[in-house]
PDB file of C-alpha atoms and ligand atoms in Angstrom:
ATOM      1  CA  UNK A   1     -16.954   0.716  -9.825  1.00 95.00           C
ATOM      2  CA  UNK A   2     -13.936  -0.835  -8.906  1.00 98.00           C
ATOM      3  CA  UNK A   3     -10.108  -0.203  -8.656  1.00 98.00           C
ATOM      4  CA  UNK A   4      -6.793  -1.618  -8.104  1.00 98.00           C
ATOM      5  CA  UNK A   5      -4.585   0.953  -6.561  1.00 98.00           C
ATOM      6  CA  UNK A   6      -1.949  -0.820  -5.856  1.00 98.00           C
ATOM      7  CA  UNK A   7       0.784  -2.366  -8.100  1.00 98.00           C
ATOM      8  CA  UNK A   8       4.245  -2.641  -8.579  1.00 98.00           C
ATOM      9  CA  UNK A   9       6.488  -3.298 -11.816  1.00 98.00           C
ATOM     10  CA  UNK A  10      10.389  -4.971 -12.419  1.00 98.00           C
ATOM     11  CA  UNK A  11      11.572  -1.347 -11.581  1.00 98.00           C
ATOM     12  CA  UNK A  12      11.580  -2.349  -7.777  1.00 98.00           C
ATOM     13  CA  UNK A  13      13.846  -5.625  -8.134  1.00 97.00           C
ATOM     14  CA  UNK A  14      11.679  -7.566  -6.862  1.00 96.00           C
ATOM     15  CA  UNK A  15       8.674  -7.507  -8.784  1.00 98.00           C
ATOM     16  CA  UNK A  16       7.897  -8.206 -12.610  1.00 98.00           C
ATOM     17  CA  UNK A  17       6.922  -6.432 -16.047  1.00 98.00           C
ATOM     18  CA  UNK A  18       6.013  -2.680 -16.905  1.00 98.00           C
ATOM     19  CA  UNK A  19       2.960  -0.400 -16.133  1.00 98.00           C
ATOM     20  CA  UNK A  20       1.661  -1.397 -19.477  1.00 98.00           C
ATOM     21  CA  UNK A  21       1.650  -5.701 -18.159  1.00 98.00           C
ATOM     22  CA  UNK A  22      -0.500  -4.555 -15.250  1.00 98.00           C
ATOM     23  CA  UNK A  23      -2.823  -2.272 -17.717  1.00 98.00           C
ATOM     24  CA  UNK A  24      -3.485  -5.212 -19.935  1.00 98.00           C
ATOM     25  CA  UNK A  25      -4.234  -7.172 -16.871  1.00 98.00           C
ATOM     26  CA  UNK A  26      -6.606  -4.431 -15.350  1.00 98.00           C
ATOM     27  CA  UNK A  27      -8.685  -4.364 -18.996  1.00 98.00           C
ATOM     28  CA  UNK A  28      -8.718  -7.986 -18.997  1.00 98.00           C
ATOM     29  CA  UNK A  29     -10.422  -8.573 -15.314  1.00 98.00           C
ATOM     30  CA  UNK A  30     -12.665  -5.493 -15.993  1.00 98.00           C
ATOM     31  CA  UNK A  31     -12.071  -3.180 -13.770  1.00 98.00           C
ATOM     32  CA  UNK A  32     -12.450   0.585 -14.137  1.00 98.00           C
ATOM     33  CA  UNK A  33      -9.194   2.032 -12.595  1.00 98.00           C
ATOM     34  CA  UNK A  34      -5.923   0.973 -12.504  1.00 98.00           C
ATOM     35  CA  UNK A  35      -3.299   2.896 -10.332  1.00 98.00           C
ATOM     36  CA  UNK A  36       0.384   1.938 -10.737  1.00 98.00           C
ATOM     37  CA  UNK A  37       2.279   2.350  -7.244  1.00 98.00           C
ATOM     38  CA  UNK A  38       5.454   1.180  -7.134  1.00 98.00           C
ATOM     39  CA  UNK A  39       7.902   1.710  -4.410  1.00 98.00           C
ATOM     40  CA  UNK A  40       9.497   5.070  -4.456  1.00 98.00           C
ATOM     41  CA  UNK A  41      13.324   6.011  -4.201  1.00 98.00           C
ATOM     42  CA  UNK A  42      15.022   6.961  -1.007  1.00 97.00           C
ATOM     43  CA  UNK A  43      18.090   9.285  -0.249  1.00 96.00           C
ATOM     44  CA  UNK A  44      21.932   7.832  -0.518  1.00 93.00           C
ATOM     45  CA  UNK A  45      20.617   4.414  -2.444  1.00 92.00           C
ATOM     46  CA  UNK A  46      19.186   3.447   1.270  1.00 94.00           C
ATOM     47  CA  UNK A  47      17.597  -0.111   0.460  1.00 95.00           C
ATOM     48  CA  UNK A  48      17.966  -0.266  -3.028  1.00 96.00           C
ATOM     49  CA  UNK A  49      17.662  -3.097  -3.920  1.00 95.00           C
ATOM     50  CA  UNK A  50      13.906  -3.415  -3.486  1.00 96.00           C
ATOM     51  CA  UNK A  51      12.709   0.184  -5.229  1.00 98.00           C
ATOM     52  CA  UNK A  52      13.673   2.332  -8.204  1.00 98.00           C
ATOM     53  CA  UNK A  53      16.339   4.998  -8.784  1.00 97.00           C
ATOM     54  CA  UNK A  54      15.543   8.652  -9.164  1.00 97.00           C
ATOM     55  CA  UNK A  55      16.653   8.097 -12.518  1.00 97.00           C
ATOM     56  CA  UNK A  56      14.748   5.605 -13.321  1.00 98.00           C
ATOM     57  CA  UNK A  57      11.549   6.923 -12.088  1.00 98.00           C
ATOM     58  CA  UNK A  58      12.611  10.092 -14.432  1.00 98.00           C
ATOM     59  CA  UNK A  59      13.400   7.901 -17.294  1.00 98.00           C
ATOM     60  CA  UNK A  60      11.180   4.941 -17.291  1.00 98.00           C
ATOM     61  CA  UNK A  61       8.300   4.779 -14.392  1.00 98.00           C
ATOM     62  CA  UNK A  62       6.564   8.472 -15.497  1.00 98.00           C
ATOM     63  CA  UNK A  63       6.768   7.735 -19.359  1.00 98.00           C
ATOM     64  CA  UNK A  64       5.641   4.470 -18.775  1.00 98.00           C
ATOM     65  CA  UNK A  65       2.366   6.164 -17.335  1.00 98.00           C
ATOM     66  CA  UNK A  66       2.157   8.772 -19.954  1.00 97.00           C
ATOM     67  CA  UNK A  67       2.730   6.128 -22.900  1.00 98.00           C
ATOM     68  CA  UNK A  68      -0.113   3.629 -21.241  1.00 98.00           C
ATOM     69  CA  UNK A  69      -2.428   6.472 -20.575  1.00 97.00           C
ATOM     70  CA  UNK A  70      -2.044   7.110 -24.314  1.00 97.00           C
ATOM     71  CA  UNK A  71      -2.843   3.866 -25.458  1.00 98.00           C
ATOM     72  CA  UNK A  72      -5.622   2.532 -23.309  1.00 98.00           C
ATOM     73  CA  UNK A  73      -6.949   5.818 -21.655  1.00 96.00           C
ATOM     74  CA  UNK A  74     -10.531   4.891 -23.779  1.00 96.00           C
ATOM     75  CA  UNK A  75     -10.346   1.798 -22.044  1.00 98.00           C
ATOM     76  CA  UNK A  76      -9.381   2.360 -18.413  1.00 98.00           C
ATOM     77  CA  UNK A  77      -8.465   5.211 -15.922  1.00 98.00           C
ATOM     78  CA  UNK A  78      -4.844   4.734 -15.249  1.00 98.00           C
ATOM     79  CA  UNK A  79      -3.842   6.663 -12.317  1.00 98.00           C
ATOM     80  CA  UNK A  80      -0.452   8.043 -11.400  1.00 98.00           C
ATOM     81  CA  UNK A  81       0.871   6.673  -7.735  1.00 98.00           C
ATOM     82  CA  UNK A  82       3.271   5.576  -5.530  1.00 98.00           C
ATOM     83  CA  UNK A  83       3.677   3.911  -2.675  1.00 98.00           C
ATOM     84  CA  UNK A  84       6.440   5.829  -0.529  1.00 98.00           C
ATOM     85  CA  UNK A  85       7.664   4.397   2.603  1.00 98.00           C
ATOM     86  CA  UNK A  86       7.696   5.861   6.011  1.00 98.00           C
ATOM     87  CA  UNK A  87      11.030   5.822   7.477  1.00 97.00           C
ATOM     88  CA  UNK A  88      12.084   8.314  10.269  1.00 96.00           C
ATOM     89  CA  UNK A  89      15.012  10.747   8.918  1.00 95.00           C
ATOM     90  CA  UNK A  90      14.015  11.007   5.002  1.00 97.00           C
ATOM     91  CA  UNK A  91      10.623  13.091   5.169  1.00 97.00           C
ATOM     92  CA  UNK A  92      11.938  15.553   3.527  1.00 98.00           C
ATOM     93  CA  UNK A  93      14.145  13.798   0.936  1.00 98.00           C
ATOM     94  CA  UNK A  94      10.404  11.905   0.480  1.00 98.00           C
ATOM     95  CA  UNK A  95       8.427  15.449   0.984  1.00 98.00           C
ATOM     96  CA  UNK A  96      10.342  17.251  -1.793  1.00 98.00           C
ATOM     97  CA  UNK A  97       9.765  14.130  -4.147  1.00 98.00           C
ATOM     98  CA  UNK A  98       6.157  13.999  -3.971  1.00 98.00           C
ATOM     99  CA  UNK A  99       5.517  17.577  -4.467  1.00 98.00           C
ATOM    100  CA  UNK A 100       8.125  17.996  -7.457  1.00 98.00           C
ATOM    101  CA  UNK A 101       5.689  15.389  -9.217  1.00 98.00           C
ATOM    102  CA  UNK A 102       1.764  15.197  -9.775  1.00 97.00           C
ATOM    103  CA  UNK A 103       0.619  11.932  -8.218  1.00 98.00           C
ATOM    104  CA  UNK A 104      -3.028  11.121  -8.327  1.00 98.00           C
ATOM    105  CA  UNK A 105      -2.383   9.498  -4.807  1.00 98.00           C
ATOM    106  CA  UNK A 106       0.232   8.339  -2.417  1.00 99.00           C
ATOM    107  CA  UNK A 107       0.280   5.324  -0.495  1.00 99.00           C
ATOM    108  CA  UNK A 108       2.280   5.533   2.517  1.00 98.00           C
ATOM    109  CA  UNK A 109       3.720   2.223   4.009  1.00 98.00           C
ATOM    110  CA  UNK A 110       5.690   1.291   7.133  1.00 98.00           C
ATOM    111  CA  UNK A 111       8.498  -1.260   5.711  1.00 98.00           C
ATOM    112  CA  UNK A 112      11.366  -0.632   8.378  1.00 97.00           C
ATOM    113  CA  UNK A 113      11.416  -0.457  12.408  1.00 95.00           C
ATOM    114  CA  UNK A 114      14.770   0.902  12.425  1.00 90.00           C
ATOM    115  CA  UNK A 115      17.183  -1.198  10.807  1.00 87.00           C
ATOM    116  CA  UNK A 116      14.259  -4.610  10.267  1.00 91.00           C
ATOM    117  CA  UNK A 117      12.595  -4.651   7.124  1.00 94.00           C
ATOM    118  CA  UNK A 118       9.590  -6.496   8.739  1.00 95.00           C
ATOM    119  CA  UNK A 119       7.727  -7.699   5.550  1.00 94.00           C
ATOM    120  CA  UNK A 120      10.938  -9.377   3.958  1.00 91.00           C
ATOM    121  CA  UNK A 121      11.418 -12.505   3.817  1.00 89.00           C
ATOM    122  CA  UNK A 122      14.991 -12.774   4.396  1.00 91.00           C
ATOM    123  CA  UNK A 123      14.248 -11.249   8.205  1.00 93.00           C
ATOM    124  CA  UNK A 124      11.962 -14.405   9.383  1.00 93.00           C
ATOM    125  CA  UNK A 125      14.383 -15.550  11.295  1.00 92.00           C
ATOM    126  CA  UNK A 126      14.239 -12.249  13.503  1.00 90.00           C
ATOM    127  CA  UNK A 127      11.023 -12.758  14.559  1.00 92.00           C
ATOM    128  CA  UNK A 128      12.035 -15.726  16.504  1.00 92.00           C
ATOM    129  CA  UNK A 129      13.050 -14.871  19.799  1.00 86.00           C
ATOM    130  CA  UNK A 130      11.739 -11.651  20.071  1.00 89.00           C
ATOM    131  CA  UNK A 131       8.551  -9.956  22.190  1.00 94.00           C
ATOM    132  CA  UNK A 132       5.643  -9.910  19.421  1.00 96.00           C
ATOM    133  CA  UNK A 133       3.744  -7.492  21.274  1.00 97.00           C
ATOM    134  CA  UNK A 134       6.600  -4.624  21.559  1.00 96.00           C
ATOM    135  CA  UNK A 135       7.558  -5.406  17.630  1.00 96.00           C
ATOM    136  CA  UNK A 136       3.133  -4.526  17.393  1.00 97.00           C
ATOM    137  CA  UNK A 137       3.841  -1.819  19.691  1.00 97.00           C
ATOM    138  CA  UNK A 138       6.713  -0.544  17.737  1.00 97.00           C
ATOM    139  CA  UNK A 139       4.918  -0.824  14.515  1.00 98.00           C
ATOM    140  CA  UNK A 140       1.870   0.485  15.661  1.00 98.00           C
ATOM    141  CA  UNK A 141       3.139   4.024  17.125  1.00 98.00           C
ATOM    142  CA  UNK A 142       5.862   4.404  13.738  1.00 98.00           C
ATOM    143  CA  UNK A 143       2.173   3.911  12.069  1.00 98.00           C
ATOM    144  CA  UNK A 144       0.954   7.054  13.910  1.00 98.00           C
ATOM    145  CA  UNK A 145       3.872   9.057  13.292  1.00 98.00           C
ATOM    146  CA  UNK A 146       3.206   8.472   9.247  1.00 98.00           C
ATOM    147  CA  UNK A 147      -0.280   9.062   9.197  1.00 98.00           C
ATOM    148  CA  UNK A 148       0.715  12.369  11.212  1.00 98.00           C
ATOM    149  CA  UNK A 149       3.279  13.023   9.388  1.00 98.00           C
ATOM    150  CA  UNK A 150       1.514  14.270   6.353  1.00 98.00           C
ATOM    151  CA  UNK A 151       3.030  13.337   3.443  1.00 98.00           C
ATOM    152  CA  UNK A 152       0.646  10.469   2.509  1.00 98.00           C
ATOM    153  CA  UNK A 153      -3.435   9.699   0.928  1.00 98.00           C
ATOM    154  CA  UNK A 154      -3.441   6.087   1.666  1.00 98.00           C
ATOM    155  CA  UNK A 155      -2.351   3.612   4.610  1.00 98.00           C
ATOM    156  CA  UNK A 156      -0.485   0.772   2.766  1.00 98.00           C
ATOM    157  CA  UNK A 157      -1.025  -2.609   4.155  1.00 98.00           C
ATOM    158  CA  UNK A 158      -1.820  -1.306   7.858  1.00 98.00           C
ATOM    159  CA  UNK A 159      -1.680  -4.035   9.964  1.00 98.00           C
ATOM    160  CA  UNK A 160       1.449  -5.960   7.587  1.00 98.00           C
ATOM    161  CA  UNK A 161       3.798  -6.858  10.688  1.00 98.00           C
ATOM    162  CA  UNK A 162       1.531  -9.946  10.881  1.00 98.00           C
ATOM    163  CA  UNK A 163       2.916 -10.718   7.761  1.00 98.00           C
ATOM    164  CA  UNK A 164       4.555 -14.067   8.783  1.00 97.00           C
ATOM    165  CA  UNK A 165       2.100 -14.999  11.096  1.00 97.00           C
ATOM    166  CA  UNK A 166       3.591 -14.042  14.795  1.00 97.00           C
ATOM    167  CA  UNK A 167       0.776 -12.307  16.719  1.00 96.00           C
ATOM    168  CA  UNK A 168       0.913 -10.838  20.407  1.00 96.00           C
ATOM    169  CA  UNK A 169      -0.180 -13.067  23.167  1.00 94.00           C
ATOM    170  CA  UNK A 170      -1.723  -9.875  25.102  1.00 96.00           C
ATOM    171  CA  UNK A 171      -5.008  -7.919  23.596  1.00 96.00           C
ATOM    172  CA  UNK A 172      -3.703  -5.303  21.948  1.00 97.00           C
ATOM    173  CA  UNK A 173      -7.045  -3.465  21.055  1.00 96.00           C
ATOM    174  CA  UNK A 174      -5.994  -0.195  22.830  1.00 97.00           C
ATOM    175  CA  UNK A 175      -2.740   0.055  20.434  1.00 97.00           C
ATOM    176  CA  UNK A 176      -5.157  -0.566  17.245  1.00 98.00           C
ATOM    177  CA  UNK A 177      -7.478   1.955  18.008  1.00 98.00           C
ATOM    178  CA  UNK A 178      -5.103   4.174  18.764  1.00 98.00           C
ATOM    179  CA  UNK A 179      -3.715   4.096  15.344  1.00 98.00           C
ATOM    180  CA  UNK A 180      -6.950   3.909  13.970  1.00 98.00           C
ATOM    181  CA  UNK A 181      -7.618   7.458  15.787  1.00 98.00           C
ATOM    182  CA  UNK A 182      -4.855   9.083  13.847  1.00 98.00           C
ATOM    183  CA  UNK A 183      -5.364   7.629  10.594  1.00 98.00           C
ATOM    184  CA  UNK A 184      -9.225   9.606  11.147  1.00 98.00           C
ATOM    185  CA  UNK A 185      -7.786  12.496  12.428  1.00 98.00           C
ATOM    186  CA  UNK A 186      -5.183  12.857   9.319  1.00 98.00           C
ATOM    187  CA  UNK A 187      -8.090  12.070   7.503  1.00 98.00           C
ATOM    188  CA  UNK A 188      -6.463   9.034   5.733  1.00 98.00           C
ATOM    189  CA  UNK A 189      -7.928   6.390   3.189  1.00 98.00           C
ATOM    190  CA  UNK A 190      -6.944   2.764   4.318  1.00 98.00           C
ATOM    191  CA  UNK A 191      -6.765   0.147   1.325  1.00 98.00           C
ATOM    192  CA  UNK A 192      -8.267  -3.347   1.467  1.00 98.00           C
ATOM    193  CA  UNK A 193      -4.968  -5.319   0.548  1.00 98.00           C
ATOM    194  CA  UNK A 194      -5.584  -8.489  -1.068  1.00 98.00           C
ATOM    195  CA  UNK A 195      -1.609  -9.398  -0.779  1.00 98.00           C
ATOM    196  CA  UNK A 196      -1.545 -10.848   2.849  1.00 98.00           C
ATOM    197  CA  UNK A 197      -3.892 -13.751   1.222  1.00 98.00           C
ATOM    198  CA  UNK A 198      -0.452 -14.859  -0.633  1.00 97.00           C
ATOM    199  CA  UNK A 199       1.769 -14.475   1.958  1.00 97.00           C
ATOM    200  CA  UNK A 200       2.630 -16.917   5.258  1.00 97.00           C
ATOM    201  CA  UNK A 201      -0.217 -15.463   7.357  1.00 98.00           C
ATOM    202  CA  UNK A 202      -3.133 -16.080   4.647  1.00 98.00           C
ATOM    203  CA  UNK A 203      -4.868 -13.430   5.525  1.00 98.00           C
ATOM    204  CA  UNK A 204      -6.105  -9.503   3.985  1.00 98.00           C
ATOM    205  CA  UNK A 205      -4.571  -6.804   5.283  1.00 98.00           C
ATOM    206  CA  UNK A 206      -6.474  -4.940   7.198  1.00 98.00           C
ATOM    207  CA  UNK A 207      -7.740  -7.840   9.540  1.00 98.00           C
ATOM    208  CA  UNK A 208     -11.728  -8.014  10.585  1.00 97.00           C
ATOM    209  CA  UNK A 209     -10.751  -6.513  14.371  1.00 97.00           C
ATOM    210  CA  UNK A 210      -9.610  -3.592  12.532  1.00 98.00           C
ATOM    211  CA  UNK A 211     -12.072  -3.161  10.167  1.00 98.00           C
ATOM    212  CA  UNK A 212     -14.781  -3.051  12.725  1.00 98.00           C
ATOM    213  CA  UNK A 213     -12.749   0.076  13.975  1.00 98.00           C
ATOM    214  CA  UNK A 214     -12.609   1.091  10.536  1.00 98.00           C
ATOM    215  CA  UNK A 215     -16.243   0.904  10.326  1.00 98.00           C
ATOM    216  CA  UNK A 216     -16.945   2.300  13.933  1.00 98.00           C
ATOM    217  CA  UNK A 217     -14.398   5.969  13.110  1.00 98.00           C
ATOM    218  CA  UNK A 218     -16.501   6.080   9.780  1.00 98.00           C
ATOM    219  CA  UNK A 219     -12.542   5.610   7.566  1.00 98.00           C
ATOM    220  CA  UNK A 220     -12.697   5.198   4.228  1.00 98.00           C
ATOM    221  CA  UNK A 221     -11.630   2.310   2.049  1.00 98.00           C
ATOM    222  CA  UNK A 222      -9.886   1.670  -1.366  1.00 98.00           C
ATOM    223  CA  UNK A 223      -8.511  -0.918  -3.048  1.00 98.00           C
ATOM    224  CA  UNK A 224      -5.344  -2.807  -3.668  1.00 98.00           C
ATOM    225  CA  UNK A 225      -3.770  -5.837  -4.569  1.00 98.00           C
ATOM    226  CA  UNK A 226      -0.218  -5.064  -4.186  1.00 98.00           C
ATOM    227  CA  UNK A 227       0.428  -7.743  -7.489  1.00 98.00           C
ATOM    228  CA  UNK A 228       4.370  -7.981  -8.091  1.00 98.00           C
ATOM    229  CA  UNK A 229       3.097  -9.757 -11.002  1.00 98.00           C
ATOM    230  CA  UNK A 230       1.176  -8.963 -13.741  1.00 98.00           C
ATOM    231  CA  UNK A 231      -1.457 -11.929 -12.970  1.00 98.00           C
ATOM    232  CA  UNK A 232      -2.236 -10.888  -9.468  1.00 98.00           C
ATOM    233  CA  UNK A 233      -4.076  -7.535 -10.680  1.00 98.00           C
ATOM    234  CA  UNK A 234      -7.397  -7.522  -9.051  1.00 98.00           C
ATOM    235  CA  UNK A 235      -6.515 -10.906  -7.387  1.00 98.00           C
ATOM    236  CA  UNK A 236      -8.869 -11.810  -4.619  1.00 98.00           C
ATOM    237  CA  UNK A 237     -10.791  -8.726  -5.486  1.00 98.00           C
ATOM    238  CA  UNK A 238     -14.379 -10.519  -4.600  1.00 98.00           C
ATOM    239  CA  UNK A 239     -13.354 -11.352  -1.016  1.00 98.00           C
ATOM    240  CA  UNK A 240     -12.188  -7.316  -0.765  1.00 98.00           C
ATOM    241  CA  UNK A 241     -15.313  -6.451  -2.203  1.00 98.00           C
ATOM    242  CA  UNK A 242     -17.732  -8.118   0.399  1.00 98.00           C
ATOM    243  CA  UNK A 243     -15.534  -6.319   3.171  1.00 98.00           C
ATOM    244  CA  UNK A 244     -15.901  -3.360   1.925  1.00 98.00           C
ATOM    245  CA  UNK A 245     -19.749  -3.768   1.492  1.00 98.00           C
ATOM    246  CA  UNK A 246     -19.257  -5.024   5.123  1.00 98.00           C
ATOM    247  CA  UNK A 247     -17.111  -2.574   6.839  1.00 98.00           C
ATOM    248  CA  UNK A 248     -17.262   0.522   4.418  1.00 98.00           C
ATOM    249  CA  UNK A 249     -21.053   1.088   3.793  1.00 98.00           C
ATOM    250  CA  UNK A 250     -20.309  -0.591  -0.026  1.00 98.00           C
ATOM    251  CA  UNK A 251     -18.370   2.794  -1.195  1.00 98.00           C
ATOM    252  CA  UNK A 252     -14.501   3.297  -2.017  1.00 98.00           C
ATOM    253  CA  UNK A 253     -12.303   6.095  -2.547  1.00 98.00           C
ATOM    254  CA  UNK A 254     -10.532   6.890  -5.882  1.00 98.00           C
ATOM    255  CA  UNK A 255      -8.099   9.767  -6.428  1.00 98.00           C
ATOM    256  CA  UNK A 256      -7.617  12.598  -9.075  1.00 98.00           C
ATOM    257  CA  UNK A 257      -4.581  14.701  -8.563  1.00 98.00           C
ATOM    258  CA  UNK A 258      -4.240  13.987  -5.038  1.00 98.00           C
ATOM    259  CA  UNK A 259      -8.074  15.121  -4.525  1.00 98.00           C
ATOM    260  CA  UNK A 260     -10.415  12.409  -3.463  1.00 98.00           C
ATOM    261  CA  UNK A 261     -14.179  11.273  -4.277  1.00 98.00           C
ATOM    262  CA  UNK A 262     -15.945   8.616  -2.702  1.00 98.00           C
ATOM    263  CA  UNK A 263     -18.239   6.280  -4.973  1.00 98.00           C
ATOM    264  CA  UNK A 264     -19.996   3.064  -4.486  1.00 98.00           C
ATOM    265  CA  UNK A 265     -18.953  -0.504  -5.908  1.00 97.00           C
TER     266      UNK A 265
HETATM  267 ZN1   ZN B 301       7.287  -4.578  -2.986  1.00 94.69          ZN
HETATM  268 FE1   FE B 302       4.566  -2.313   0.924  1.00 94.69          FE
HETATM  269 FE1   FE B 303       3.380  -2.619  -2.461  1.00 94.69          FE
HETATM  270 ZN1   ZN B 304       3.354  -2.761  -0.518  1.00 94.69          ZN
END
């Protein structure tokens, strides 16, 4: 059994075709789920140019669903996400959202420490110059707060401020686990992100050090390729596959409804 749970579409501005692209896609690589989970909207148009409108989730993102579901549903599972981000001040503008609508899951992702969007790529230049190890410490603890913070199923990209490749030159274990411990206690999924592999630091998100936590606090695993594009659906999927056989005792976890089920690969 395997899934793709993560996937965006050209709603977000900076990613490409409609649910149905990344159906097709799912069908043609074989897998069994496909989950669409594209960024959601945030109060007062804050960063909009990288997610969809209320308006447009109303008028094309949930009909999209319902229309593929339709048309494929004897060929694949298509599942009904987002991915929401976790930014200090609109939990409840982001609380209200999620429970007006009937999501199979939620992925909850850390984009922003305050005002730096860490994973774009127009903010490279910030990392220069600054202390790596507070900007891990920073991301770390705002990673805490949203797994405490109850609003989401799934850990996007967890360790994604290594994004362009700056890493602390202290250990930094101590700050992992610790996020580790409240991702457990919230009783979150993490997802095996194949995106990293395509971006500057060449490398899936989560990394081995925190999979062998992952392993250790007994945390389960799903899948995602965060694919702005059509053609990355499932991309890299054998390399997630062998980590989760490694680090997750060979089983996943798929959502219905926001309820969750563990099955093997
Ligand atoms: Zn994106
Ligand atoms: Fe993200
Ligand atoms: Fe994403
Ligand atoms: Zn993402």
């Amino acid at each position: 059994m395997t899934v793709d749970y993560h996937t965006h579409t050209r709603l977000c501005k900076h990613g490409e075709g409609t649910v149905e692209d990344y159906v097709r896609k799912a069908i043609e690589v074989g897998l069994d789920e496909v989950g669409c989970s594209d960024h959601s909207p945030l109060p007062d148009g804050f960063d909009g140019e990288h997610r969809m409108t209320l308006e447009e989730f109303t008028e094309f993102y949930r009909p999209w669903v319902d229309e593929v579901r339709e048309k494929f549903g004897k060929k694949i599972k298509v599942k009904f996400g987002i991915e929401a981000d976790y930014l200090p001040g609109t939990e409840a503008f982001t609380r209200k959202f999620l429970n007006e609508n009937d999501f199979d899951y939620v992925i909850g992702s850390v984009h922003f420490l305050g005002d730096l969007g860490i994973d774009s790529r127009k903010n490279v230049y910030r990392y220069d110059g600054q202390d790596v190890y507070e900007l891990y410490v920073q991301y770390f603890a705002t990673l805490k707060n949203a797994a405490a913070s109850g609003l989401f199923d799934i850990v996007g990209h967890c360790d994604v401020v290594k994004v362009f490749g700056y890493r602390p030159d202290r250990d930094y274990d101590d700050i992992l686990r610790d996020a580790m411990k409240a991702i457990k206690g919230n009783d979150l999924v993490v997802e095996i992100n194949t995106s990293g592999l395509r971006k500057p630091v060449r490398e899936i998100y989560p990394s081995e050090k925190i999979l062998e936590i992952i392993r250790e606090m007994r945390i389960p695993l799903t899948l995602g390729s965060d694919s702005h594009r059509p053609e990355d659906v499932g991309r890299d999927f054998d390399l997630a596959l062998e980590l989760v056989r490694k680090f997750g005792d060979g089983k996943i976890t798929i959502f219905d409804k926001r309820k969750r089920q563990e099955v093997s690969i």
